[in-house]
CSV table of C-alpha atoms in Angstrom, one decimal:
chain,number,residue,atom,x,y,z
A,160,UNK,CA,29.5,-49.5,11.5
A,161,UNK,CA,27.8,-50.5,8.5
A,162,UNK,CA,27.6,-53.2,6.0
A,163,UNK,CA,28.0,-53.2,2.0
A,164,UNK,CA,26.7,-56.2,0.6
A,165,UNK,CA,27.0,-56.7,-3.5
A,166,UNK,CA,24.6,-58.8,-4.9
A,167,UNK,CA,25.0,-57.7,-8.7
A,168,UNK,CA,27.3,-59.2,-11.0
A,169,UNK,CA,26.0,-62.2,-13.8
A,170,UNK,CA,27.2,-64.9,-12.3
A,171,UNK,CA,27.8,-66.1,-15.7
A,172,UNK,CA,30.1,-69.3,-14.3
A,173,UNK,CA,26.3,-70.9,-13.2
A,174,UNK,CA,24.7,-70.4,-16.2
A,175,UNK,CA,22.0,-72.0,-17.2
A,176,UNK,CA,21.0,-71.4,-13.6
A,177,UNK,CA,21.8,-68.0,-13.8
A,178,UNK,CA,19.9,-67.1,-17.1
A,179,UNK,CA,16.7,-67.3,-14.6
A,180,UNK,CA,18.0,-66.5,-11.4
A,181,UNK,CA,20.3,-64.3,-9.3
A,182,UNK,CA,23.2,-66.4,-8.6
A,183,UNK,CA,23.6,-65.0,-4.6
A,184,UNK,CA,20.0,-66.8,-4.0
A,185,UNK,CA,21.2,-70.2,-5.2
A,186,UNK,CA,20.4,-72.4,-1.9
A,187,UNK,CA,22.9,-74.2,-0.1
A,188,UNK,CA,21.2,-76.9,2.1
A,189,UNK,CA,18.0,-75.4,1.0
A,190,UNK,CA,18.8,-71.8,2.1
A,191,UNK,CA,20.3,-69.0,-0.1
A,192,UNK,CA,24.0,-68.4,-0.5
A,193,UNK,CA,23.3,-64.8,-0.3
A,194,UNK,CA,21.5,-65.1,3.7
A,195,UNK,CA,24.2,-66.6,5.1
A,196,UNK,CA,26.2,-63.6,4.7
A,197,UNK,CA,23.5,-61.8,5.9
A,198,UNK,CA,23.2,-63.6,9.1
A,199,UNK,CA,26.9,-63.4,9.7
A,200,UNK,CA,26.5,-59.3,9.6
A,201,UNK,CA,23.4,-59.5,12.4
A,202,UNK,CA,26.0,-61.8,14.4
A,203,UNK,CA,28.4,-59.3,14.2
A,204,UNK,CA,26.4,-56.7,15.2
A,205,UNK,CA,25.9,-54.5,12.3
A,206,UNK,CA,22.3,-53.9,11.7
A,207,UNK,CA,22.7,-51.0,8.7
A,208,UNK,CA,23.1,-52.8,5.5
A,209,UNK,CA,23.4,-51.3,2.0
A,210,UNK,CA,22.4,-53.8,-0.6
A,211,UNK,CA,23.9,-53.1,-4.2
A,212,UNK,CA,21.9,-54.6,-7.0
A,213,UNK,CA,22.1,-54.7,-10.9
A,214,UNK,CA,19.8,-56.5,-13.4
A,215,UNK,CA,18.2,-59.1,-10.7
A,216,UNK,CA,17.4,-56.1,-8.2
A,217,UNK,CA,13.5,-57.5,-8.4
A,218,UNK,CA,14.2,-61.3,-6.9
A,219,UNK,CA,16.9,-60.1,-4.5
A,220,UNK,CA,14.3,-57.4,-3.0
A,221,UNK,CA,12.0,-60.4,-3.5
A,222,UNK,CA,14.0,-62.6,-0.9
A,223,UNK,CA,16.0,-59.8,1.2
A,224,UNK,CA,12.7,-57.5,1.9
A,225,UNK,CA,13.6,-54.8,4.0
A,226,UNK,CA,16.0,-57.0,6.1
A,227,UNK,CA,13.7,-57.2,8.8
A,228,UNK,CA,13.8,-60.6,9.4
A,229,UNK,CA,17.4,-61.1,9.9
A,230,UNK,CA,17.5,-58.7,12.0
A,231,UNK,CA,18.8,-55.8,9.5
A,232,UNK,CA,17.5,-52.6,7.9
A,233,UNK,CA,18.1,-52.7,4.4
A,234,UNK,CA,18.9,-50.2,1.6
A,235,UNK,CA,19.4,-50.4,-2.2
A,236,UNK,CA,21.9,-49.6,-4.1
A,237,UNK,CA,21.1,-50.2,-8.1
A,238,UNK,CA,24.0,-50.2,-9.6
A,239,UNK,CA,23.9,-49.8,-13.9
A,240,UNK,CA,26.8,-52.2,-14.9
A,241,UNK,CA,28.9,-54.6,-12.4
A,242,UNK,CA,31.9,-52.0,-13.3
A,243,UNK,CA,33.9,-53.5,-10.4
A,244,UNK,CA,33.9,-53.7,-6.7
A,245,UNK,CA,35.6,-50.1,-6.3
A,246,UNK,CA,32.8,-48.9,-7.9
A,247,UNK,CA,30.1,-50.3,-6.1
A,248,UNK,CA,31.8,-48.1,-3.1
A,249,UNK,CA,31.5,-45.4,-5.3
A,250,UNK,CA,28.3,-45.0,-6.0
A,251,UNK,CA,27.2,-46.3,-2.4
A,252,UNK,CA,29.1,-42.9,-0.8
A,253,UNK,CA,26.4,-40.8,0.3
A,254,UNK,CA,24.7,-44.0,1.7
A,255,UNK,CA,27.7,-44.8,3.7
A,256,UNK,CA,28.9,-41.2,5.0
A,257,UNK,CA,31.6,-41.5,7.2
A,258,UNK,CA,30.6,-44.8,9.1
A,259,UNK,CA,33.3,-47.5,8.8
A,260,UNK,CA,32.0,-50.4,7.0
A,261,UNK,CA,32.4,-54.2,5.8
A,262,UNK,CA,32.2,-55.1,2.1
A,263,UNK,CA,30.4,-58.4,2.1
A,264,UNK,CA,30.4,-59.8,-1.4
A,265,UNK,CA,26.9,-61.8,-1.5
A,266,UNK,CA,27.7,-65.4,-3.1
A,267,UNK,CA,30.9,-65.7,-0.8
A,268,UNK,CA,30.6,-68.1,1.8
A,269,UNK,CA,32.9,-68.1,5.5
A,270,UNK,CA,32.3,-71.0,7.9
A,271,UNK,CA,32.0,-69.0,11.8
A,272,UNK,CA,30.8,-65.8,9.9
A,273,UNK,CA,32.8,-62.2,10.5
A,274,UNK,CA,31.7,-61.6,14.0
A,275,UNK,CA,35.9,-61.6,15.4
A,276,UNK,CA,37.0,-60.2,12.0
A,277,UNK,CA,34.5,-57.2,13.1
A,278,UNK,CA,35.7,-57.0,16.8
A,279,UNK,CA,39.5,-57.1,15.6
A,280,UNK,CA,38.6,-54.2,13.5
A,281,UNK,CA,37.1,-51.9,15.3
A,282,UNK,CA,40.0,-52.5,18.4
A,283,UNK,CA,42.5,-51.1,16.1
A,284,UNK,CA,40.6,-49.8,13.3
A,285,UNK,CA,43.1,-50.0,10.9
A,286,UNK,CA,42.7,-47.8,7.2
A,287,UNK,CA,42.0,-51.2,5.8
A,288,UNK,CA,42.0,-54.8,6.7
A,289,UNK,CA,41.2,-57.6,4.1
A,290,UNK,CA,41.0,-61.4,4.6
A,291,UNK,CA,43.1,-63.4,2.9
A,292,UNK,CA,43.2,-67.3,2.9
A,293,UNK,CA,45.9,-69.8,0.9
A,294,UNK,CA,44.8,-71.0,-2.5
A,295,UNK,CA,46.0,-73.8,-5.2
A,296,UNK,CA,45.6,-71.5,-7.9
A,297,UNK,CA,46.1,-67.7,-7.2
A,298,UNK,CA,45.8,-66.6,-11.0
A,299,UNK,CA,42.3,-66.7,-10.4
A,300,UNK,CA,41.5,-63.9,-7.5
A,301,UNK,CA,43.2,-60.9,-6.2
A,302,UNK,CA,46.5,-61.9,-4.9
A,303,UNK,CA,48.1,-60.4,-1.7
A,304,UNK,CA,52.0,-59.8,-1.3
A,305,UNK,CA,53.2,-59.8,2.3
A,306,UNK,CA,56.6,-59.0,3.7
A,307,UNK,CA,58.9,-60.8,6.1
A,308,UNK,CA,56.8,-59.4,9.5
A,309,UNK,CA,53.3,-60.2,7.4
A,310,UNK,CA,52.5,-56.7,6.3
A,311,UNK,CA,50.9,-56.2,3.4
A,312,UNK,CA,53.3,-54.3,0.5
A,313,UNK,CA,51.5,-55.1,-2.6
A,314,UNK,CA,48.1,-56.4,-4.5
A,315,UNK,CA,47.5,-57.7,-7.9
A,316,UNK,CA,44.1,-58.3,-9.2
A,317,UNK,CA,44.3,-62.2,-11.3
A,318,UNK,CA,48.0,-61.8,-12.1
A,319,UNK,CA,49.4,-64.3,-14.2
A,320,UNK,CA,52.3,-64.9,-12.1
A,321,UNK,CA,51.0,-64.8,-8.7
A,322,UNK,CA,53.9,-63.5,-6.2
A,323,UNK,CA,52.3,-65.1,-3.3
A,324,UNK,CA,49.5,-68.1,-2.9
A,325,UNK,CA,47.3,-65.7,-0.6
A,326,UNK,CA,44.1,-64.8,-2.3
A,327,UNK,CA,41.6,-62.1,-0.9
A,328,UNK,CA,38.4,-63.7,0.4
A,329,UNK,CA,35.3,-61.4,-0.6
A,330,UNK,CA,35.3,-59.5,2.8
A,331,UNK,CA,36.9,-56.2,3.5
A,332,UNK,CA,36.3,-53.1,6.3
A,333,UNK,CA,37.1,-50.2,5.6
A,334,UNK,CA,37.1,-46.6,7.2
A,335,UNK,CA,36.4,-43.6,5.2
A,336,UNK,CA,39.9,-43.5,4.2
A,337,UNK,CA,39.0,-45.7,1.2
A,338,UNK,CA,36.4,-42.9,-0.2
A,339,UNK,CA,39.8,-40.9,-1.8
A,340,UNK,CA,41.5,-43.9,-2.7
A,341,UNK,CA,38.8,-45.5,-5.5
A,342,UNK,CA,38.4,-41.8,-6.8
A,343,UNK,CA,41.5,-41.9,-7.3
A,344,UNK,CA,42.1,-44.8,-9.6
A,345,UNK,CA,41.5,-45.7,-13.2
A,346,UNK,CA,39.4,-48.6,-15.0
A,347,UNK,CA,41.7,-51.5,-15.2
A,348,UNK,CA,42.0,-53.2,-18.5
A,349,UNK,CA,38.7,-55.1,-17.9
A,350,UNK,CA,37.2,-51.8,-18.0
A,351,UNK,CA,36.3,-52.2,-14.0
A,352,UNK,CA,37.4,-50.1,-11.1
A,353,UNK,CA,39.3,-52.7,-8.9
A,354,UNK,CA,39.2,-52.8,-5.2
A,355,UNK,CA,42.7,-54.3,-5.4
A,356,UNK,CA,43.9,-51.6,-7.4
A,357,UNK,CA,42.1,-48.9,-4.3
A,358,UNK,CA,43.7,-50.7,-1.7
A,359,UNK,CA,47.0,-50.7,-3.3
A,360,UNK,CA,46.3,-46.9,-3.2
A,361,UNK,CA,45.8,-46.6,0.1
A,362,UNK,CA,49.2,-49.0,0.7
A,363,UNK,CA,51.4,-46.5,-1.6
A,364,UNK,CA,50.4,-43.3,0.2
A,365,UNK,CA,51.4,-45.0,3.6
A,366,UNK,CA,48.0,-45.6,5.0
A,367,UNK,CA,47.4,-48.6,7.4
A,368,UNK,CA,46.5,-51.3,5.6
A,369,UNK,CA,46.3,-55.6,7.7
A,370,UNK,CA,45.3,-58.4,7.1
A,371,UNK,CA,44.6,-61.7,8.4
A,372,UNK,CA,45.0,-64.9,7.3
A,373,UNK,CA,42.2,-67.5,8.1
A,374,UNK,CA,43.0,-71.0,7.9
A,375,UNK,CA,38.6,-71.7,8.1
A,376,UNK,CA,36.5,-72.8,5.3
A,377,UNK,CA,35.8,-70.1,2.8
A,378,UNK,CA,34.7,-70.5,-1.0
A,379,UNK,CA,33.4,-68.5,-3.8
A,380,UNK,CA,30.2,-70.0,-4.7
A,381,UNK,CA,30.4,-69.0,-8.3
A,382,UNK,CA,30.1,-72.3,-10.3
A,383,UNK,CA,28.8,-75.9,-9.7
A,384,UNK,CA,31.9,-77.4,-8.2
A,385,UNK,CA,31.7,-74.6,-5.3
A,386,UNK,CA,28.4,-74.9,-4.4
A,387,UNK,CA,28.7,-78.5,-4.1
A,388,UNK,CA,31.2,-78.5,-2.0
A,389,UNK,CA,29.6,-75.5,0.1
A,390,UNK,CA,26.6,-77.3,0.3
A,391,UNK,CA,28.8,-80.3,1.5
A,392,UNK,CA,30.0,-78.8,4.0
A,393,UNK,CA,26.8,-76.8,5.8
A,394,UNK,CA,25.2,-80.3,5.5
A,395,UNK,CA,28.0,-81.8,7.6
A,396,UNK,CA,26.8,-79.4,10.6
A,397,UNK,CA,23.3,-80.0,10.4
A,398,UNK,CA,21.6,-82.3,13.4
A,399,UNK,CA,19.0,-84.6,12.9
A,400,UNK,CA,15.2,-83.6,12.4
A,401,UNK,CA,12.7,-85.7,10.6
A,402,UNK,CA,9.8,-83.2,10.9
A,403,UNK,CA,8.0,-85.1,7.9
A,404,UNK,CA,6.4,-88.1,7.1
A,405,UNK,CA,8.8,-91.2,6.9
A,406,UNK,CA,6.6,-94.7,6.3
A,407,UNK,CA,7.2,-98.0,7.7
A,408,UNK,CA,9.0,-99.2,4.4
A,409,UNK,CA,11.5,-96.1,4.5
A,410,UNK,CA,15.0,-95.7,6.5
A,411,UNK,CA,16.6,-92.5,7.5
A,412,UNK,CA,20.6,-93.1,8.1
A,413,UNK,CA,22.3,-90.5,10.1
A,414,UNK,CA,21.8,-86.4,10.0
A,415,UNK,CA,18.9,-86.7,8.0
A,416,UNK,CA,16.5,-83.4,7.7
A,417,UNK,CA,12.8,-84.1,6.5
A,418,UNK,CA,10.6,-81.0,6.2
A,419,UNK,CA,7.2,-80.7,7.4
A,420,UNK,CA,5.5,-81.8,4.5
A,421,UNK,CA,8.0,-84.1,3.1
A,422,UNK,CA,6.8,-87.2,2.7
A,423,UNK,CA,9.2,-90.0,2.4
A,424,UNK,CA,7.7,-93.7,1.1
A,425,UNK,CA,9.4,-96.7,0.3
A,426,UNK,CA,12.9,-95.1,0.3
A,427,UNK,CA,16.2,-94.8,2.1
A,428,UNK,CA,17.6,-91.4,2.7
A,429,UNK,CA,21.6,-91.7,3.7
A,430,UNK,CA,22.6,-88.4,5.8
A,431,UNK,CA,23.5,-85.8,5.9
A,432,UNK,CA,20.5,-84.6,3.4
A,433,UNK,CA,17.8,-82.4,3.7
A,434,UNK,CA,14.7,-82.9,2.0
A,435,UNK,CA,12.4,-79.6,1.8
A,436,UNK,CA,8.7,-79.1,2.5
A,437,UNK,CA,6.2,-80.7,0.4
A,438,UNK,CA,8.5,-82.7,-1.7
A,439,UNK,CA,8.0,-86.5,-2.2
A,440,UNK,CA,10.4,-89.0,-2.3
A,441,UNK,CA,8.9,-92.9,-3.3
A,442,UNK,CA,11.0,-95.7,-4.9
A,443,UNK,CA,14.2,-93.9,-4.5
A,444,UNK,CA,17.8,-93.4,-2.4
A,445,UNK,CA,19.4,-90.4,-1.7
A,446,UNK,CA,22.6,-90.6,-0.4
A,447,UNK,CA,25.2,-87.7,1.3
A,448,UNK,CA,25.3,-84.4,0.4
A,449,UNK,CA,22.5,-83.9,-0.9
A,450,UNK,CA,19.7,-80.9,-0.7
A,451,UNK,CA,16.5,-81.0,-2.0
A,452,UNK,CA,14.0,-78.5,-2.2
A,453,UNK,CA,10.5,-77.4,-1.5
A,454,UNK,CA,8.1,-79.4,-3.8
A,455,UNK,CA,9.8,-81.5,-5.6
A,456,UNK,CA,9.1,-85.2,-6.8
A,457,UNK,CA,12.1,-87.6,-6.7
A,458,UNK,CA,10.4,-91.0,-7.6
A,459,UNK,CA,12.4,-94.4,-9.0
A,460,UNK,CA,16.1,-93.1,-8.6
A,461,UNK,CA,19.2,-92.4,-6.9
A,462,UNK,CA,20.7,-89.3,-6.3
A,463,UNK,CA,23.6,-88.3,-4.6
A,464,UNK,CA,26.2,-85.1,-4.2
A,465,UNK,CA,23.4,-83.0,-5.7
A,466,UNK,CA,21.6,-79.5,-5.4
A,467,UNK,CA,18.0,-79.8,-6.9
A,468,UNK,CA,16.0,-76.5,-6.9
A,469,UNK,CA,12.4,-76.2,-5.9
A,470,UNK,CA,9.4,-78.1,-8.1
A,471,UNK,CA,11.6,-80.7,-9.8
A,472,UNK,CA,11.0,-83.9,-10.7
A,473,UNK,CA,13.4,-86.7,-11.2
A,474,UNK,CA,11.6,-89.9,-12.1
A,475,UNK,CA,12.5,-93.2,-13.5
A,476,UNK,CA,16.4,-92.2,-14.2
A,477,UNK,CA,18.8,-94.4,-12.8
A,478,UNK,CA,21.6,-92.8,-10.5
A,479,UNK,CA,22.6,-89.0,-10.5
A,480,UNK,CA,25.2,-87.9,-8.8
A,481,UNK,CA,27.6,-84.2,-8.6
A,482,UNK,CA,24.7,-82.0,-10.2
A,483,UNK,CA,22.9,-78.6,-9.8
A,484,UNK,CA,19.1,-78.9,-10.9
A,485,UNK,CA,17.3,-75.8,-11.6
A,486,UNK,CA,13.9,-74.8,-10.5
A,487,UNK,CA,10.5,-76.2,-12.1
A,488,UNK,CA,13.1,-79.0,-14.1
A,489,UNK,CA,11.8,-82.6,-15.3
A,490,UNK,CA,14.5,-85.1,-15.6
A,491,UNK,CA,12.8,-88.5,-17.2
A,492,UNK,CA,14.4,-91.7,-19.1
A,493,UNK,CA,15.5,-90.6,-23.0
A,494,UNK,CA,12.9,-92.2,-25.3
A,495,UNK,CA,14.0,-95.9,-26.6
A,496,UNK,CA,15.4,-95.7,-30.2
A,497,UNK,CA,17.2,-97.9,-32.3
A,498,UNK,CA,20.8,-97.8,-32.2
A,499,UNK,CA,22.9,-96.3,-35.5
A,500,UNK,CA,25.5,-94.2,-36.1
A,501,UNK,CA,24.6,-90.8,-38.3
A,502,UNK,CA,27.7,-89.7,-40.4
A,503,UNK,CA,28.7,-86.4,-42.7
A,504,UNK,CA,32.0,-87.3,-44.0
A,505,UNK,CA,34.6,-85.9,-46.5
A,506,UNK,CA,36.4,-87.1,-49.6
A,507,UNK,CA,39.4,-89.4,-47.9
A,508,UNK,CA,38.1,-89.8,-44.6
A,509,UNK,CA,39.0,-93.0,-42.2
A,510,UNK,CA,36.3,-94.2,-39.7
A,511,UNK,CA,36.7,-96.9,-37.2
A,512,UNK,CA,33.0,-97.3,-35.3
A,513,UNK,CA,33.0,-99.8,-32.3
A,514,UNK,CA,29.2,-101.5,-32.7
């Protein structure tokens, strides 16, 4: 069995991180998004991994390598345009063959990884299975329709009115079966070749399609909120390590991670954090949930809830708190001006100004 994992797409919902970097390889507790998927897959068993890239095919190679040290040999994919998920099986064919396979979209993340997911596939290897999982707002994924003993009798890809509130988390397996089924479809109206759209194929010509519900902790790590809460809740599960510096003057609360080469002086660090090699933290809190990476400066404020990228510096700024800071940022006090009011205003016009 083998392993598709896409790590194309713009992940335009994190810009301005994403103008500079490939969205799968922002780090959650200091580690990317994109190898925890790949971790799961080496758990599972699967060691043949086909990698699809598009425009940030440099920095994933970069990271990935040849897969060696998770355990994986890796092959990419380049893939022109992110013309749709169907698509990335379609060019990936003649890497694939006729192995089975998982699809593994890269910035999804699954608490517990695929490992049964895998073994409940391959025990009944089914034409299809996909995971689905219970949503507030299906409008926004692929939605799954299930009849009255659970099988699955119909897909829509972001329907505006969802017939069920089970959206499809980015993992699928597949066997070859699903080769015919995306030649067979057309562009949707986004102009992409959906997977929704290929399994729905596969459901109308009779072919075995499951699913499974999981009632776990899955997101789609594709804007702020998301990765905050991801990185929320791989900090919860993280035990206790202080492999840093930590002076006299400093506390550490609860599961607390300091880096060798941290160095942590005259400041309180409230778990569960991790705080990355070679940063310095002096005259400062940081509170819960927050990661912060390799060689960064956090001197004279508080942060909290936070993501902060590699050689940052946050000095002098009072309390930050639900934020994603980007790599090789400065965050200092705004310069002290006078206060006015600057106005542009039309013939008529009514202002009230509160001094």
């Amino acid at each position: 069995m083998k392993a598709l994992v896409l790590s194309g797409g713009a992940g335009t919902r994190l810009r301005p991180i994403t103008h500079t970097s490939a969205k799968q390889l922002v780090p959650v507790a200091n580690k990317p998004v994109l190898f925890y998927g790949l971790e799961s897959i080496a758990d599972a068993g699967i060691t043949d991994v086909g990698m699809i890239v598009g425009d940030t095919a440099e920095e994933i190679e970069n990271a990935v390598g040849d897969g060696s040290k998770f355990g994986l040999q890796v092959t990419y994919i380049p893939q022109e345009k992110p013309l749709g998920l169907a698509h990335a099986v379609l060019i990936a064919r003649d890497w694939l063959g006729d192995d089975d396979f998982v699809m593994y979209l890269g910035d999804n993340f699954i608490v517990g990884g695929i490992t049964g997911l895998v073994e409940e596939f391959r025990r009944h290897r089914p034409d299809a299975q996909i995971l689905l999982t219970k949503v507030a707002d299906p409008r926004a994924f692929g939605v799954a329709e299930l009849d009255d003993s659970g099988q699955v009798i119909g897909l829509e890809e972001k329907p505006d009115n969802p017939k069920s509130d089970l959206a499809l988390v980015g993992v699928y397996l597949f066997t070859p079966a699903i080769h015919k089924a995306v030649r067979a479809i057309k562009p949707s109206w986004r102009g992409e070749l959906e997977i929704t759209h290929a399994i729905q194929h596969l459901i109308d010509n009779r072919a075995d399609v499951r699913s499974t519900v999981i009632h776990g902790y899955w997101k789609d790590t594709g804007n702020v909120v998301d990765m905050l809460e991801v990185n929320r809740s791989v900090l919860e599960g993280m035990e206790r390590r202080i492999d840093g510096e930590v002076d006299d003057r400093s506390e550490t609360i609860g599961r607390v991670v300091i880096e060798p080469g941290a160095r942590i002086v005259n400041s309180r660090i409230v778990g569960p954090a991790v705080i990355g090699s070679g940063t310095v933290v002096s005259d400062s809190y940081v509170g819960p949930f927050t990661s912060i990476a390799e060689n960064c400066r956090i001197s004279d404020s508080e942060l909290e809830f936070s993501i902060v990228l590699r050689d940052s510096s946050i000095d002098g700024v009072g309390r930050i708190e639900s934020s994603l800071i980007g790599r090789h940022v400065e965050v200092t006090p705004a310069p002290s001006v006078p206060s006015a009011h600057r106005l542009v205003l039309g013939d008529h016009s009514k202002v009230q100004i509160h001094s």
